Short mmCIF file of C-alpha atoms in Angstrom, two decimals:
data_model
loop_
_atom_site.label_atom_id
_atom_site.label_comp_id
_atom_site.label_asym_id
_atom_site.label_seq_id
_atom_site.Cartn_x
_atom_site.Cartn_y
_atom_site.Cartn_z
CA UNK A 143 -2.05 33.33 -53.02
CA UNK A 144 -0.78 36.16 -50.83
CA UNK A 145 2.24 35.02 -48.72
CA UNK A 146 1.81 34.91 -44.93
CA UNK A 147 4.58 36.48 -43.05
CA UNK A 148 5.34 38.82 -40.14
CA UNK A 149 5.42 41.64 -42.59
CA UNK A 150 2.07 40.81 -43.80
CA UNK A 151 0.72 40.83 -40.33
CA UNK A 152 2.17 44.25 -39.70
CA UNK A 153 0.93 45.57 -43.09
CA UNK A 154 -2.58 44.46 -42.36
CA UNK A 155 -2.55 45.71 -38.83
CA UNK A 156 -1.98 49.16 -40.35
CA UNK A 157 -4.99 48.93 -42.63
CA UNK A 158 -7.51 47.42 -40.36
CA UNK A 159 -6.99 43.88 -41.76
CA UNK A 160 -8.81 44.61 -44.88
CA UNK A 161 -6.30 43.11 -47.24
CA UNK A 162 -6.68 39.44 -46.16
CA UNK A 163 -8.07 37.15 -48.89
CA UNK A 164 -9.90 33.90 -48.49
CA UNK A 165 -7.39 31.12 -47.75
CA UNK A 166 -8.88 28.92 -50.60
CA UNK A 167 -11.49 29.42 -53.43
CA UNK A 168 -14.87 27.77 -53.49
CA UNK A 169 -15.35 27.13 -57.22
CA UNK A 170 -18.17 25.44 -59.02
CA UNK A 171 -17.02 22.06 -60.44
CA UNK A 172 -15.69 21.97 -64.02
CA UNK A 173 -16.80 19.28 -66.43
CA UNK A 174 -13.60 17.33 -66.36
CA UNK A 175 -10.42 16.91 -64.42
CA UNK A 176 -7.32 14.80 -64.64
CA UNK A 177 -7.71 13.51 -61.20
CA UNK A 178 -10.57 13.70 -58.74
CA UNK A 179 -9.92 12.92 -55.08
CA UNK A 180 -13.05 12.19 -53.02
CA UNK A 181 -12.69 13.49 -49.53
CA UNK A 182 -11.22 16.78 -48.38
CA UNK A 183 -9.74 15.57 -45.06
CA UNK A 184 -6.07 15.56 -44.39
CA UNK A 185 -5.13 12.55 -46.52
CA UNK A 186 -7.06 13.65 -49.50
CA UNK A 187 -5.78 17.09 -49.50
CA UNK A 188 -2.18 15.90 -48.97
CA UNK A 189 -2.74 13.58 -51.84
CA UNK A 190 -3.84 16.38 -54.07
CA UNK A 191 -1.03 18.65 -52.83
CA UNK A 192 1.78 16.07 -53.59
CA UNK A 193 0.24 15.28 -56.99
CA UNK A 194 0.55 18.89 -57.86
CA UNK A 195 3.92 19.55 -56.15
CA UNK A 196 5.80 16.41 -57.00
CA UNK A 197 4.28 15.38 -60.30
CA UNK A 198 2.91 18.52 -61.80
CA UNK A 199 -0.53 17.22 -61.95
CA UNK A 200 -2.70 20.27 -61.15
CA UNK A 201 -5.96 19.73 -62.96
CA UNK A 202 -7.24 18.17 -59.67
CA UNK A 203 -10.60 18.48 -57.92
CA UNK A 204 -11.12 17.46 -54.33
CA UNK A 205 -14.79 16.75 -53.70
CA UNK A 206 -16.05 16.88 -50.03
CA UNK A 207 -19.53 15.78 -48.71
CA UNK A 208 -19.44 18.10 -45.80
CA UNK A 209 -16.90 20.79 -44.98
CA UNK A 210 -13.17 20.63 -45.46
CA UNK A 211 -11.40 18.88 -42.46
CA UNK A 212 -14.64 18.09 -40.73
CA UNK A 213 -14.19 14.42 -40.41
CA UNK A 214 -11.63 12.43 -38.66
CA UNK A 215 -9.00 15.10 -39.45
CA UNK A 216 -10.88 17.49 -37.17
CA UNK A 217 -11.60 14.84 -34.53
CA UNK A 218 -8.40 13.12 -33.66
CA UNK A 219 -6.11 13.72 -30.71
CA UNK A 220 -3.36 15.19 -32.94
CA UNK A 221 -0.59 12.77 -31.81
CA UNK A 222 2.35 12.38 -34.26
CA UNK A 223 4.72 9.48 -33.81
CA UNK A 224 6.40 6.71 -35.84
CA UNK A 225 7.59 4.25 -33.30
CA UNK A 226 6.21 1.31 -35.32
CA UNK A 227 7.46 -2.24 -35.21
CA UNK A 228 6.90 -3.28 -38.82
CA UNK A 229 9.17 -1.84 -41.56
CA UNK A 230 6.31 -0.83 -43.88
CA UNK A 231 4.69 1.09 -41.15
CA UNK A 232 7.80 2.63 -39.81
CA UNK A 233 8.56 3.86 -43.28
CA UNK A 234 5.31 5.61 -44.08
CA UNK A 235 4.85 7.00 -40.52
CA UNK A 236 8.40 8.30 -40.45
CA UNK A 237 8.19 9.78 -43.83
CA UNK A 238 5.19 11.68 -42.49
CA UNK A 239 6.81 12.70 -39.26
CA UNK A 240 9.82 14.05 -41.21
CA UNK A 241 7.38 15.99 -43.56
CA UNK A 242 5.63 17.32 -40.48
CA UNK A 243 8.83 18.98 -39.21
CA UNK A 244 8.99 21.68 -41.98
CA UNK A 245 5.38 21.42 -43.16
CA UNK A 246 4.62 24.96 -41.86
CA UNK A 247 7.50 26.32 -43.99
CA UNK A 248 6.48 24.17 -47.02
CA UNK A 249 2.90 25.27 -46.93
CA UNK A 250 3.36 28.71 -45.62
CA UNK A 251 0.82 27.88 -43.10
CA UNK A 252 1.48 27.46 -39.35
CA UNK A 253 0.44 23.95 -38.59
CA UNK A 254 1.82 24.49 -35.05
CA UNK A 255 3.85 21.20 -35.10
CA UNK A 256 5.24 20.71 -31.67
CA UNK A 257 7.89 17.95 -31.41
CA UNK A 258 7.32 17.69 -27.67
CA UNK A 259 8.01 14.00 -27.38
CA UNK A 260 5.95 10.87 -27.23
CA UNK A 261 6.15 8.15 -24.62
CA UNK A 262 4.38 4.86 -24.54
CA UNK A 263 4.30 3.44 -20.98
CA UNK A 264 5.22 0.01 -20.29
CA UNK A 265 3.13 -1.23 -17.45
CA UNK A 266 3.64 -5.00 -17.69
CA UNK A 267 6.51 -7.37 -18.18
CA UNK A 268 5.25 -7.98 -21.58
CA UNK A 269 5.06 -4.45 -22.59
CA UNK A 270 8.86 -4.00 -21.42
CA UNK A 271 9.80 -6.74 -23.82
CA UNK A 272 7.62 -5.55 -26.69
CA UNK A 273 8.92 -1.98 -26.54
CA UNK A 274 12.51 -2.94 -26.13
CA UNK A 275 12.06 -4.91 -29.25
CA UNK A 276 10.31 -2.03 -30.97
CA UNK A 277 13.26 0.27 -29.89
CA UNK A 278 15.71 -2.09 -31.48
CA UNK A 279 13.69 -2.44 -34.65
CA UNK A 280 13.42 1.39 -34.81
CA UNK A 281 17.19 1.73 -34.60
CA UNK A 282 17.40 -0.60 -37.75
CA UNK A 283 14.75 1.38 -39.53
CA UNK A 284 16.40 4.75 -38.84
CA UNK A 285 13.53 5.88 -36.53
CA UNK A 286 14.96 7.62 -33.43
CA UNK A 287 13.42 6.08 -30.27
CA UNK A 288 14.76 4.96 -27.12
CA UNK A 289 13.89 2.66 -24.04
CA UNK A 290 13.80 4.78 -20.81
CA UNK A 291 13.41 3.79 -17.25
CA UNK A 292 10.77 4.82 -14.69
CA UNK A 293 13.02 7.52 -13.21
CA UNK A 294 13.28 9.25 -16.48
CA UNK A 295 9.50 8.90 -17.02
CA UNK A 296 8.94 10.66 -13.77
CA UNK A 297 11.43 13.39 -14.65
CA UNK A 298 9.78 14.09 -18.02
CA UNK A 299 6.27 13.67 -16.62
CA UNK A 300 6.19 15.14 -12.98
CA UNK A 301 2.31 14.51 -12.63
CA UNK A 302 2.58 10.81 -13.33
CA UNK A 303 2.29 8.23 -10.60
CA UNK A 304 4.96 5.63 -11.43
CA UNK A 305 4.18 3.20 -8.57
CA UNK A 306 0.58 2.65 -8.82
CA UNK A 307 -0.65 -0.58 -7.08
CA UNK A 308 -2.12 -2.30 -10.25
CA UNK A 309 -0.18 -1.02 -13.17
CA UNK A 310 3.07 0.63 -12.06
CA UNK A 311 5.17 2.39 -14.67
CA UNK A 312 8.11 0.08 -15.48
CA UNK A 313 9.55 2.18 -18.29
CA UNK A 314 8.67 3.65 -21.57
CA UNK A 315 9.43 3.78 -25.24
CA UNK A 316 10.42 7.35 -25.90
CA UNK A 317 10.39 9.18 -29.20
CA UNK A 318 11.75 12.55 -28.52
CA UNK A 319 10.89 13.90 -32.08
CA UNK A 320 7.28 12.89 -31.89
CA UNK A 321 4.68 15.40 -30.78
CA UNK A 322 1.48 17.05 -31.71
CA UNK A 323 0.32 19.53 -34.40
CA UNK A 324 -2.97 21.64 -34.86
CA UNK A 325 -5.08 19.34 -36.75
CA UNK A 326 -7.44 21.76 -38.41
CA UNK A 327 -4.37 23.67 -39.67
CA UNK A 328 -3.03 20.77 -41.38
CA UNK A 329 -6.10 20.49 -43.57
CA UNK A 330 -6.42 24.18 -43.97
CA UNK A 331 -2.79 24.50 -44.97
CA UNK A 332 -2.91 21.90 -47.59
CA UNK A 333 -6.20 23.24 -48.76
CA UNK A 334 -4.73 26.63 -49.32
CA UNK A 335 -1.77 25.27 -51.08
CA UNK A 336 -3.85 23.26 -53.37
CA UNK A 337 -6.19 26.02 -54.17
CA UNK A 338 -3.13 28.23 -54.90
CA UNK A 339 -1.85 25.56 -57.40
CA UNK A 340 -5.24 26.01 -59.24
CA UNK A 341 -6.92 22.81 -57.87
CA UNK A 342 -10.62 23.07 -57.02
CA UNK A 343 -11.86 22.24 -53.62
CA UNK A 344 -15.50 21.54 -53.94
CA UNK A 345 -17.31 21.38 -50.49
CA UNK A 346 -20.97 20.53 -49.83
CA UNK A 347 -20.86 17.99 -52.76
CA UNK A 348 -21.81 14.47 -52.09
CA UNK A 349 -20.41 11.77 -54.63
CA UNK A 350 -23.55 9.67 -55.41
CA UNK A 351 -22.05 7.31 -57.88
CA UNK A 352 -18.84 6.15 -59.65
CA UNK A 353 -19.05 5.87 -63.48
CA UNK A 354 -17.06 3.44 -65.29
CA UNK A 355 -16.63 1.97 -68.78
CA UNK A 356 -15.01 -1.30 -69.85
CA UNK A 357 -13.64 -1.74 -66.38
CA UNK A 358 -12.06 1.83 -66.20
CA UNK A 359 -13.29 4.65 -64.14
CA UNK A 360 -14.50 7.81 -66.31
CA UNK A 361 -16.05 10.07 -63.73
CA UNK A 362 -18.37 10.42 -60.73
CA UNK A 363 -22.00 11.52 -60.06
CA UNK A 364 -22.31 14.04 -57.61
CA UNK A 365 -25.02 16.26 -56.05
CA UNK A 366 -23.62 19.17 -58.25
CA UNK A 367 -23.80 17.03 -61.39
CA UNK A 368 -21.58 14.52 -63.21
CA UNK A 369 -17.81 15.28 -63.34
CA UNK A 370 -15.44 13.32 -65.60
CA UNK A 371 -11.81 12.25 -64.61
CA UNK A 372 -8.88 10.29 -65.78
CA UNK A 373 -8.03 8.89 -62.33
CA UNK A 374 -9.96 8.72 -59.07
CA UNK A 375 -8.76 8.63 -55.57
CA UNK A 376 -11.07 7.59 -52.77
CA UNK A 377 -9.92 8.94 -49.56
CA UNK A 378 -13.03 9.00 -47.30
CA UNK A 379 -11.96 7.08 -44.16
CA UNK A 380 -15.22 5.82 -42.40
CA UNK A 381 -17.20 5.74 -45.65
CA UNK A 382 -14.60 3.83 -47.80
CA UNK A 383 -17.03 0.89 -47.84
CA UNK A 384 -19.82 3.08 -49.27
CA UNK A 385 -17.60 4.55 -52.06
CA UNK A 386 -16.04 1.25 -52.95
CA UNK A 387 -19.59 -0.28 -53.30
CA UNK A 388 -20.37 2.57 -55.79
CA UNK A 389 -17.23 1.64 -57.60
CA UNK A 390 -18.28 -1.99 -57.74
CA UNK A 391 -15.79 -3.62 -55.38
CA UNK A 392 -15.51 -4.48 -51.76
CA UNK A 393 -13.10 -3.63 -49.03
CA UNK A 394 -11.98 -5.65 -45.92
CA UNK A 395 -13.12 -2.88 -43.58
CA UNK A 396 -15.55 -2.25 -40.80
CA UNK A 397 -16.70 1.13 -39.66
CA UNK A 398 -16.39 1.69 -35.87
CA UNK A 399 -16.83 4.74 -33.51
CA UNK A 400 -13.79 6.15 -31.80
CA UNK A 401 -14.17 8.76 -29.13
CA UNK A 402 -12.02 11.46 -27.62
CA UNK A 403 -12.59 14.06 -24.95
CA UNK A 404 -10.91 17.18 -23.55
CA UNK A 405 -10.92 18.41 -19.94
CA UNK A 406 -11.47 21.99 -18.89
CA UNK A 407 -8.27 24.11 -19.62
CA UNK A 408 -5.74 24.19 -16.78
CA UNK A 409 -2.27 25.73 -16.46
CA UNK A 410 0.57 23.77 -18.17
CA UNK A 411 1.39 20.58 -16.24
CA UNK A 412 2.53 18.13 -18.96
CA UNK A 413 4.65 18.93 -22.02
CA UNK A 414 4.95 15.52 -23.53
CA UNK A 415 2.43 13.13 -25.04
CA UNK A 416 1.76 9.99 -22.92
CA UNK A 417 0.26 6.86 -24.10
CA UNK A 418 -0.61 3.93 -21.95
CA UNK A 419 -1.69 0.98 -24.05
CA UNK A 420 -2.26 -1.61 -21.40
CA UNK A 421 -4.90 0.49 -19.66
CA UNK A 422 -6.01 1.95 -23.01
CA UNK A 423 -5.71 5.68 -22.66
CA UNK A 424 -3.56 8.42 -23.98
CA UNK A 425 -3.15 12.14 -23.04
CA UNK A 426 -1.56 15.37 -23.99
CA UNK A 427 -2.08 18.95 -23.00
CA UNK A 428 -3.28 21.30 -25.89
CA UNK A 429 -1.95 24.88 -26.21
CA UNK A 430 -5.21 26.03 -24.67
CA UNK A 431 -4.54 24.03 -21.52
CA UNK A 432 -7.19 21.22 -22.11
CA UNK A 433 -6.05 17.71 -21.36
CA UNK A 434 -6.74 15.88 -24.66
CA UNK A 435 -7.65 12.34 -23.83
CA UNK A 436 -8.37 9.39 -26.10
CA UNK A 437 -9.01 5.67 -25.62
CA UNK A 438 -10.15 2.59 -27.46
CA UNK A 439 -12.65 2.11 -30.09
CA UNK A 440 -16.32 0.89 -29.37
CA UNK A 441 -16.88 -2.64 -30.00
CA UNK A 442 -19.51 -2.61 -32.69
CA UNK A 443 -20.27 -1.19 -36.13
CA UNK A 444 -21.42 2.32 -36.06
CA UNK A 445 -21.79 5.17 -38.50
CA UNK A 446 -23.19 7.83 -36.09
CA UNK A 447 -20.04 9.61 -34.98
CA UNK A 448 -21.02 9.23 -31.35
CA UNK A 449 -20.08 6.35 -29.12
CA UNK A 450 -20.80 4.69 -25.78
CA UNK A 451 -20.35 6.36 -22.38
CA UNK A 452 -18.77 3.44 -20.82
CA UNK A 453 -15.73 3.60 -23.08
CA UNK A 454 -15.05 7.28 -21.99
CA UNK A 455 -15.54 5.99 -18.31
CA UNK A 456 -13.05 3.17 -18.84
CA UNK A 457 -10.33 5.37 -20.42
CA UNK A 458 -10.74 8.05 -17.73
CA UNK A 459 -10.76 5.53 -14.96
CA UNK A 460 -7.53 4.03 -16.28
CA UNK A 461 -5.77 7.51 -16.65
CA UNK A 462 -6.99 8.69 -13.20
CA UNK A 463 -4.94 5.91 -11.72
CA UNK A 464 -1.77 6.87 -13.58
CA UNK A 465 -2.42 10.67 -13.33
CA UNK A 466 -4.17 11.13 -9.88
CA UNK A 467 -4.41 14.92 -10.27
CA UNK A 468 -6.77 14.69 -13.13
CA UNK A 469 -9.55 13.21 -10.93
CA UNK A 470 -10.47 16.73 -9.98
CA UNK A 471 -10.87 17.96 -13.73
CA UNK A 472 -14.20 18.44 -15.34
CA UNK A 473 -14.85 17.26 -18.77
CA UNK A 474 -15.34 19.96 -21.26
CA UNK A 475 -16.53 18.08 -24.26
CA UNK A 476 -16.47 14.70 -25.94
CA UNK A 477 -16.95 13.68 -29.47
CA UNK A 478 -16.66 10.68 -31.71
CA UNK A 479 -15.50 9.81 -35.32
CA UNK A 480 -16.05 6.93 -37.59
CA UNK A 481 -12.81 4.91 -38.18
CA UNK A 482 -12.44 2.25 -40.79
CA UNK A 483 -10.76 -0.77 -39.46
CA UNK A 484 -9.06 -3.44 -41.40
CA UNK A 485 -8.42 -6.95 -40.47
CA UNK A 486 -4.69 -6.38 -39.51
CA UNK A 487 -5.30 -2.81 -38.31
CA UNK A 488 -3.02 -1.35 -41.06
CA UNK A 489 -4.16 1.04 -43.81
CA UNK A 490 -4.95 0.18 -47.37
CA UNK A 491 -3.14 2.39 -49.99
CA UNK A 492 -3.79 0.47 -53.25
CA UNK A 493 -4.90 0.12 -56.80
CA UNK A 494 -8.41 -1.34 -56.98
CA UNK A 495 -10.11 -3.85 -59.27
CA UNK A 496 -11.57 -0.82 -61.11
CA UNK A 497 -8.86 0.47 -63.46
CA UNK A 498 -7.90 4.09 -62.70
CA UNK A 499 -9.51 4.06 -59.24
CA UNK A 500 -7.32 4.11 -56.17
CA UNK A 501 -8.02 3.69 -52.50
CA UNK A 502 -6.54 5.25 -49.52
CA UNK A 503 -8.27 4.24 -46.22
CA UNK A 504 -8.29 1.94 -43.40
CA UNK A 505 -6.22 4.08 -41.28
CA UNK A 506 -8.39 3.05 -38.38
CA UNK A 507 -7.54 4.89 -35.19
CA UNK A 508 -4.01 6.22 -36.31
CA UNK A 509 -4.59 8.29 -39.45
CA UNK A 510 -3.55 12.03 -38.49
CA UNK A 511 0.07 11.24 -37.85
CA UNK A 512 0.37 9.81 -41.36
CA UNK A 513 -1.24 12.45 -43.35
CA UNK A 514 1.89 13.84 -45.19
CA UNK A 515 3.49 10.52 -45.76
CA UNK A 516 0.21 9.01 -46.86
CA UNK A 517 -0.44 11.94 -49.23
CA UNK A 518 3.16 11.56 -50.57
CA UNK A 519 2.87 7.77 -51.27
CA UNK A 520 -0.67 8.01 -52.59
CA UNK A 521 0.38 10.74 -55.01
CA UNK A 522 3.26 8.71 -56.21
CA UNK A 523 1.09 5.69 -56.67
CA UNK A 524 -1.62 7.56 -58.55
CA UNK A 525 0.87 9.43 -60.70
CA UNK A 526 3.30 6.77 -61.59
CA UNK A 527 1.38 3.34 -60.65
CA UNK A 528 4.01 2.44 -58.03
CA UNK A 529 5.20 3.68 -54.89
CA UNK A 530 7.75 1.96 -52.42
CA UNK A 531 5.99 3.62 -49.51
CA UNK A 532 2.46 2.06 -50.36
CA UNK A 533 3.60 -1.13 -51.87
CA UNK A 534 3.14 -3.30 -48.73
CA UNK A 535 -0.24 -1.68 -48.05
CA UNK A 536 -1.96 -3.04 -51.22
CA UNK A 537 -5.43 -4.59 -51.13
CA UNK A 538 -4.24 -8.04 -52.08
CA UNK A 539 -2.12 -8.42 -49.09
CA UNK A 540 -5.04 -10.13 -47.26
CA UNK A 541 -5.34 -12.81 -49.85
CA UNK A 542 -1.57 -13.26 -50.00
CA UNK A 543 -1.16 -13.39 -46.23
CA UNK A 544 1.15 -10.40 -46.09
CA UNK A 545 -0.32 -8.91 -43.06
CA UNK A 546 1.24 -5.83 -41.39
CA UNK A 547 0.12 -6.80 -38.05
CA UNK A 548 0.36 -3.61 -35.97
CA UNK A 549 -2.51 -4.21 -33.76
CA UNK A 550 -0.39 -6.76 -31.91
CA UNK A 551 2.95 -4.91 -32.56
CA UNK A 552 2.13 -1.36 -31.54
CA UNK A 553 -0.62 -1.87 -28.97
CA UNK A 554 -4.15 -1.07 -29.95
CA UNK A 555 -4.34 2.61 -28.91
CA UNK A 556 -3.14 4.97 -31.65
CA UNK B 16 -26.59 3.43 -23.87
CA UNK B 17 -27.31 0.42 -26.23
CA UNK B 18 -29.89 -1.99 -24.54
CA UNK B 19 -30.52 -5.30 -26.01
CA UNK B 20 -33.07 -7.94 -24.85
CA UNK B 21 -31.46 -11.18 -24.24
CA UNK B 22 -33.61 -13.87 -25.94
CA UNK B 23 -32.55 -16.55 -23.36
CA UNK B 24 -32.98 -14.99 -19.92
CA UNK B 25 -35.30 -12.21 -20.99
CA UNK B 26 -33.28 -9.43 -19.30
CA UNK B 27 -33.01 -6.02 -20.92
CA UNK B 28 -29.20 -5.92 -20.87
CA UNK B 29 -27.41 -2.67 -20.87
CA UNK B 30 -24.22 -2.46 -23.21
CA UNK B 31 -21.95 -2.90 -20.19
CA UNK B 32 -23.42 -6.36 -19.64
CA UNK B 33 -22.77 -7.40 -23.31
CA UNK B 34 -19.82 -8.32 -25.48
CA UNK B 35 -20.00 -7.64 -29.19
CA UNK B 36 -19.13 -10.58 -31.48
CA UNK B 37 -19.27 -9.11 -34.82
CA UNK B 38 -21.26 -9.93 -37.97
CA UNK B 39 -23.90 -12.78 -37.78
CA UNK B 40 -24.64 -15.50 -40.24
CA UNK B 41 -21.17 -15.84 -41.60
CA UNK B 42 -20.97 -18.82 -43.95
CA UNK B 43 -17.78 -20.59 -42.97
CA UNK B 44 -15.27 -21.71 -45.64
CA UNK B 45 -12.41 -24.21 -44.77
CA UNK B 46 -10.28 -26.80 -46.36
CA UNK B 47 -11.39 -27.38 -49.91
CA UNK B 48 -12.73 -24.02 -50.55
CA UNK B 49 -11.29 -21.58 -53.13
CA UNK B 50 -8.96 -18.91 -52.24
CA UNK B 51 -11.55 -16.12 -52.91
CA UNK B 52 -14.13 -17.87 -50.58
CA UNK B 53 -11.68 -18.22 -47.70
CA UNK B 54 -10.48 -14.63 -48.10
CA UNK B 55 -14.05 -13.36 -48.16
CA UNK B 56 -14.97 -15.47 -45.16
CA UNK B 57 -11.99 -14.25 -43.18
CA UNK B 58 -11.98 -10.50 -44.06
CA UNK B 59 -14.83 -9.25 -46.10
CA UNK B 60 -17.76 -8.08 -43.93
CA UNK B 61 -20.95 -6.47 -45.05
CA UNK B 62 -20.19 -3.32 -43.11
CA UNK B 63 -23.57 -1.64 -44.15
CA UNK B 64 -24.55 1.77 -43.41
CA UNK B 65 -28.05 0.72 -42.21
CA UNK B 66 -29.42 -2.63 -41.20
CA UNK B 67 -26.92 -4.97 -39.71
CA UNK B 68 -27.19 -8.40 -38.11
CA UNK B 69 -24.76 -9.12 -35.28
CA UNK B 70 -23.68 -11.67 -32.64
CA UNK B 71 -23.69 -10.50 -29.14
CA UNK B 72 -22.94 -12.46 -25.90
CA UNK B 73 -24.68 -11.74 -22.65
CA UNK B 74 -21.36 -11.98 -20.96
CA UNK B 75 -22.08 -10.36 -17.63
CA UNK B 76 -25.56 -12.09 -17.49
CA UNK B 77 -26.59 -15.53 -18.54
CA UNK B 78 -23.44 -15.84 -20.74
CA UNK B 79 -25.40 -17.03 -23.82
CA UNK B 80 -24.61 -16.00 -27.25
CA UNK B 81 -27.52 -14.50 -29.27
CA UNK B 82 -28.22 -12.46 -32.40
CA UNK B 83 -29.46 -8.89 -32.79
CA UNK B 84 -30.77 -6.83 -35.78
CA UNK B 85 -29.59 -3.21 -35.56
CA UNK B 86 -29.24 -0.12 -37.65
CA UNK B 87 -25.58 1.24 -37.73
CA UNK B 88 -26.85 4.58 -38.97
CA UNK B 89 -29.42 5.35 -36.30
CA UNK B 90 -28.47 2.82 -33.71
CA UNK B 91 -32.03 1.71 -33.65
CA UNK B 92 -32.53 -2.03 -32.57
CA UNK B 93 -35.09 -4.02 -34.42
CA UNK B 94 -34.94 -7.05 -32.36
CA UNK B 95 -32.94 -9.99 -30.95
CA UNK B 96 -33.26 -13.64 -31.68
CA UNK B 97 -31.72 -17.06 -30.91
CA UNK B 98 -28.26 -17.89 -31.97
CA UNK B 99 -29.58 -21.28 -33.23
CA UNK B 100 -30.34 -19.85 -36.68
CA UNK B 101 -28.63 -19.57 -39.96
CA UNK B 102 -30.68 -16.55 -41.08
CA UNK B 103 -32.85 -13.95 -39.41
CA UNK B 104 -36.42 -15.20 -38.51
CA UNK B 105 -39.27 -13.96 -40.55
CA UNK B 106 -40.72 -11.72 -37.58
CA UNK B 107 -37.41 -9.82 -37.41
CA UNK B 108 -37.19 -9.37 -41.13
CA UNK B 109 -40.83 -8.10 -41.19
CA UNK B 110 -40.06 -5.73 -38.20
CA UNK B 111 -37.16 -4.34 -40.40
CA UNK B 112 -39.27 -4.16 -43.55
CA UNK B 113 -42.03 -2.09 -41.68
CA UNK B 114 -39.31 0.54 -40.73
CA UNK B 115 -36.92 0.34 -43.70
CA UNK B 116 -39.04 -0.58 -46.77
CA UNK B 117 -36.92 -2.04 -49.58
CA UNK B 118 -33.87 -2.93 -47.39
CA UNK B 119 -31.80 -5.74 -48.40
CA UNK B 120 -28.80 -7.53 -46.79
CA UNK B 121 -27.12 -10.46 -48.61
CA UNK B 122 -30.05 -12.72 -49.71
CA UNK B 123 -32.38 -11.48 -47.01
CA UNK B 124 -35.07 -8.88 -47.57
#
């Protein structure tokens, strides 16, 4: 792998950019790998990367049905924060946020991490109490957040209307070190680093079956033939249920569409991320100037990567009240992704009933921000059989009643 | 936009008139059941990529609950039927079989 640097840019400028090489190889699959990861999204690639970097396991294949980073990694609203109430959530999301800070240097790939600050507006008395509680919990967890009043909100976000008639802004939970990153670059950066370690990223290759012997995984069947493996990691977000079925177990998940949209690009007007959970919308401004807007999930099971128009309408209607100036903006494009939702709205990072097979899924509407932490914990779990980061997110928590109930604690919007 | 025909009032209701109620025909397990049965009843859903039976409520209309058979992969609607059933009626199952030969969902086919 050639190192990216200012010097490399200058060198290539002098020779008509003929010296750049492909960021990652596209090899044919080998017959056998130590570890196969299904799903070349952010979480899958991060898992592979930390398996190689932290545990020296480099005989790894990452198999992808479509193209790399083309699922939810390329469809989210790129928000990074870790202001969660529950300890296990705060731990894994804060680990991720910390890793994001120097991920560009670590991967030698500019992921454009922008710690611009994330605020979650309190627009009801309940939210004030809830977010003040979260701020106190975060202080104990070592997550840097603070409760700020409406004047400070207005100061940070001049375009906001803090005294709307129905949902006035009463304050906010402010995480100054949260922000956004370039979502595609996260997948590309991990892919390039994995490829440089000798790992094989195999795109356009669908897994059609999971082979096992005596309750232990021995490989997968794919559209490019059978591949053997010692350990298997299923990291496929919306299609976790399908893969689990192939592996012979079930998951407490349902697949639902989540939509997002961007406006036409405008001049810089908002340099923080604002989330309004009561009215169910969140917004930030991309480097291109588009207002990136997301809302809640659709209400019913769906695998089509498109959602219902009225959810977009509801989200925009709510945001227009809080940000009157966006009422004149045109929508540039809208898209949907399939999120896998668990009963407690927290992810599953776990061993499974099939020996040697691990699952990382159920991130629901909030997976992007967790990518480095999720990969870190998942790699530890797969390499050593145990990880303090993932322990609480095991599959048996539903049976044991150990819910990590963030759908109530953190609001529904992610 | 998803349009479902309400089997009670006969209205072709648009999605904004309806409220989704999740998977239909759940078998309920309560006191006396095993832990596995109770766990599955609470958390395990079919989540199929294909034919799905659902509960819907005509909430901004007649207010009644009903059932719908729908495909989660194509968003095609196979039909709606009364909530006073414990399994999909024969005509709904036949309508699905005509379009999805060989489909199966739990014990129904």
